[in-house]
Amino acid sequence: ASTFGYLNSAIGFGAMAGAFFLASLQPGANLKKILFINTLLFGAGLLVFSHLTHLSLALLFLSVVGFGMMSQTTISNTLIQTNVAPAMRGRVISYYAMAFFGMQPIGGLLIGTLSHHIGAANTIAAEGIMTILIALIIGPLLHQREWRRNGKMKMDQLEERSVEATG
């Protein structure tokens, strides 16, 4: 039981470090890039932790997991709230909360079942691999959307300038 307490404390320590890191960011920081990197850290931390047998190394990598998890959750929430129209913000956050908290019991059941069949270490490794794969798939899409938005804004600005110049 005390080892489990140490493991949970390591996650909490990493989460607190992640919160301090996010609080120290300057306005205008590239949250999408930080989200991508910290999601990779989260997945890599899980993957490495799944193969460890020494407590000190496990505590270190669980701190990395806590850091990535805290920053991923906070940045996701921030991006949703800052990119949604004010009239829709409450509804969107409600769906986000429903998905986030509503899927945890279902995910717990699935992870427990998978762990029963392939073992806890392999299940944690699979979670780490899935997290990394999701980051590698979604990360470029986040930047692609930003490029499209910036490109559209530049086109709109060019159109406004051409109208002003001719009118």
PDB file of N, CA and C in Angstrom, residues 78-93:
ATOM      1  N   THR A  78      -8.347  24.932 -22.177  1.00  0.00           N
ATOM      2  CA  THR A  78      -8.081  26.322 -22.553  1.00  0.00           C
ATOM      3  C   THR A  78      -8.343  26.552 -24.037  1.00  0.00           C
ATOM      4  N   LEU A  79      -7.866  25.649 -24.882  1.00  0.00           N
ATOM      5  CA  LEU A  79      -8.073  25.808 -26.325  1.00  0.00           C
ATOM      6  C   LEU A  79      -9.554  25.762 -26.682  1.00  0.00           C
ATOM      7  N   ILE A  80     -10.292  24.893 -26.026  1.00  0.00           N
ATOM      8  CA  ILE A  80     -11.733  24.833 -26.296  1.00  0.00           C
ATOM      9  C   ILE A  80     -12.390  26.146 -25.900  1.00  0.00           C
ATOM     10  N   GLN A  81     -12.082  26.633 -24.706  1.00  0.00           N
ATOM     11  CA  GLN A  81     -12.749  27.843 -24.228  1.00  0.00           C
ATOM     12  C   GLN A  81     -12.362  29.089 -25.014  1.00  0.00           C
ATOM     13  N   THR A  82     -11.153  29.136 -25.524  1.00  0.00           N
ATOM     14  CA  THR A  82     -10.730  30.335 -26.248  1.00  0.00           C
ATOM     15  C   THR A  82     -11.067  30.302 -27.735  1.00  0.00           C
ATOM     16  N   ASN A  83     -11.409  29.138 -28.277  1.00  0.00           N
ATOM     17  CA  ASN A  83     -11.702  29.043 -29.707  1.00  0.00           C
ATOM     18  C   ASN A  83     -13.174  28.865 -30.034  1.00  0.00           C
ATOM     19  N   VAL A  84     -14.013  28.790 -29.025  1.00  0.00           N
ATOM     20  CA  VAL A  84     -15.443  28.590 -29.239  1.00  0.00           C
ATOM     21  C   VAL A  84     -16.143  29.936 -29.106  1.00  0.00           C
ATOM     22  N   ALA A  85     -17.130  30.159 -29.948  1.00  0.00           N
ATOM     23  CA  ALA A  85     -17.913  31.391 -29.870  1.00  0.00           C
ATOM     24  C   ALA A  85     -18.543  31.504 -28.482  1.00  0.00           C
ATOM     25  N   PRO A  86     -18.560  32.700 -27.899  1.00  0.00           N
ATOM     26  CA  PRO A  86     -19.105  32.865 -26.546  1.00  0.00           C
ATOM     27  C   PRO A  86     -20.521  32.313 -26.380  1.00  0.00           C
ATOM     28  N   ALA A  87     -21.342  32.432 -27.395  1.00  0.00           N
ATOM     29  CA  ALA A  87     -22.723  31.944 -27.293  1.00  0.00           C
ATOM     30  C   ALA A  87     -22.792  30.424 -27.204  1.00  0.00           C
ATOM     31  N   MET A  88     -21.761  29.741 -27.671  1.00  0.00           N
ATOM     32  CA  MET A  88     -21.751  28.274 -27.686  1.00  0.00           C
ATOM     33  C   MET A  88     -20.846  27.670 -26.612  1.00  0.00           C
ATOM     34  N   ARG A  89     -20.111  28.505 -25.901  1.00  0.00           N
ATOM     35  CA  ARG A  89     -19.085  28.016 -24.977  1.00  0.00           C
ATOM     36  C   ARG A  89     -19.640  27.072 -23.915  1.00  0.00           C
ATOM     37  N   GLY A  90     -20.741  27.426 -23.292  1.00  0.00           N
ATOM     38  CA  GLY A  90     -21.326  26.583 -22.249  1.00  0.00           C
ATOM     39  C   GLY A  90     -21.716  25.215 -22.772  1.00  0.00           C
ATOM     40  N   ARG A  91     -22.309  25.183 -23.939  1.00  0.00           N
ATOM     41  CA  ARG A  91     -22.721  23.909 -24.535  1.00  0.00           C
ATOM     42  C   ARG A  91     -21.519  23.041 -24.887  1.00  0.00           C
ATOM     43  N   VAL A  92     -20.520  23.668 -25.470  1.00  0.00           N
ATOM     44  CA  VAL A  92     -19.335  22.912 -25.879  1.00  0.00           C
ATOM     45  C   VAL A  92     -18.600  22.363 -24.656  1.00  0.00           C
ATOM     46  N   ILE A  93     -18.455  23.182 -23.623  1.00  0.00           N
ATOM     47  CA  ILE A  93     -17.794  22.718 -22.401  1.00  0.00           C
ATOM     48  C   ILE A  93     -18.604  21.603 -21.752  1.00  0.00           C
TER      49      ILE A  93
END
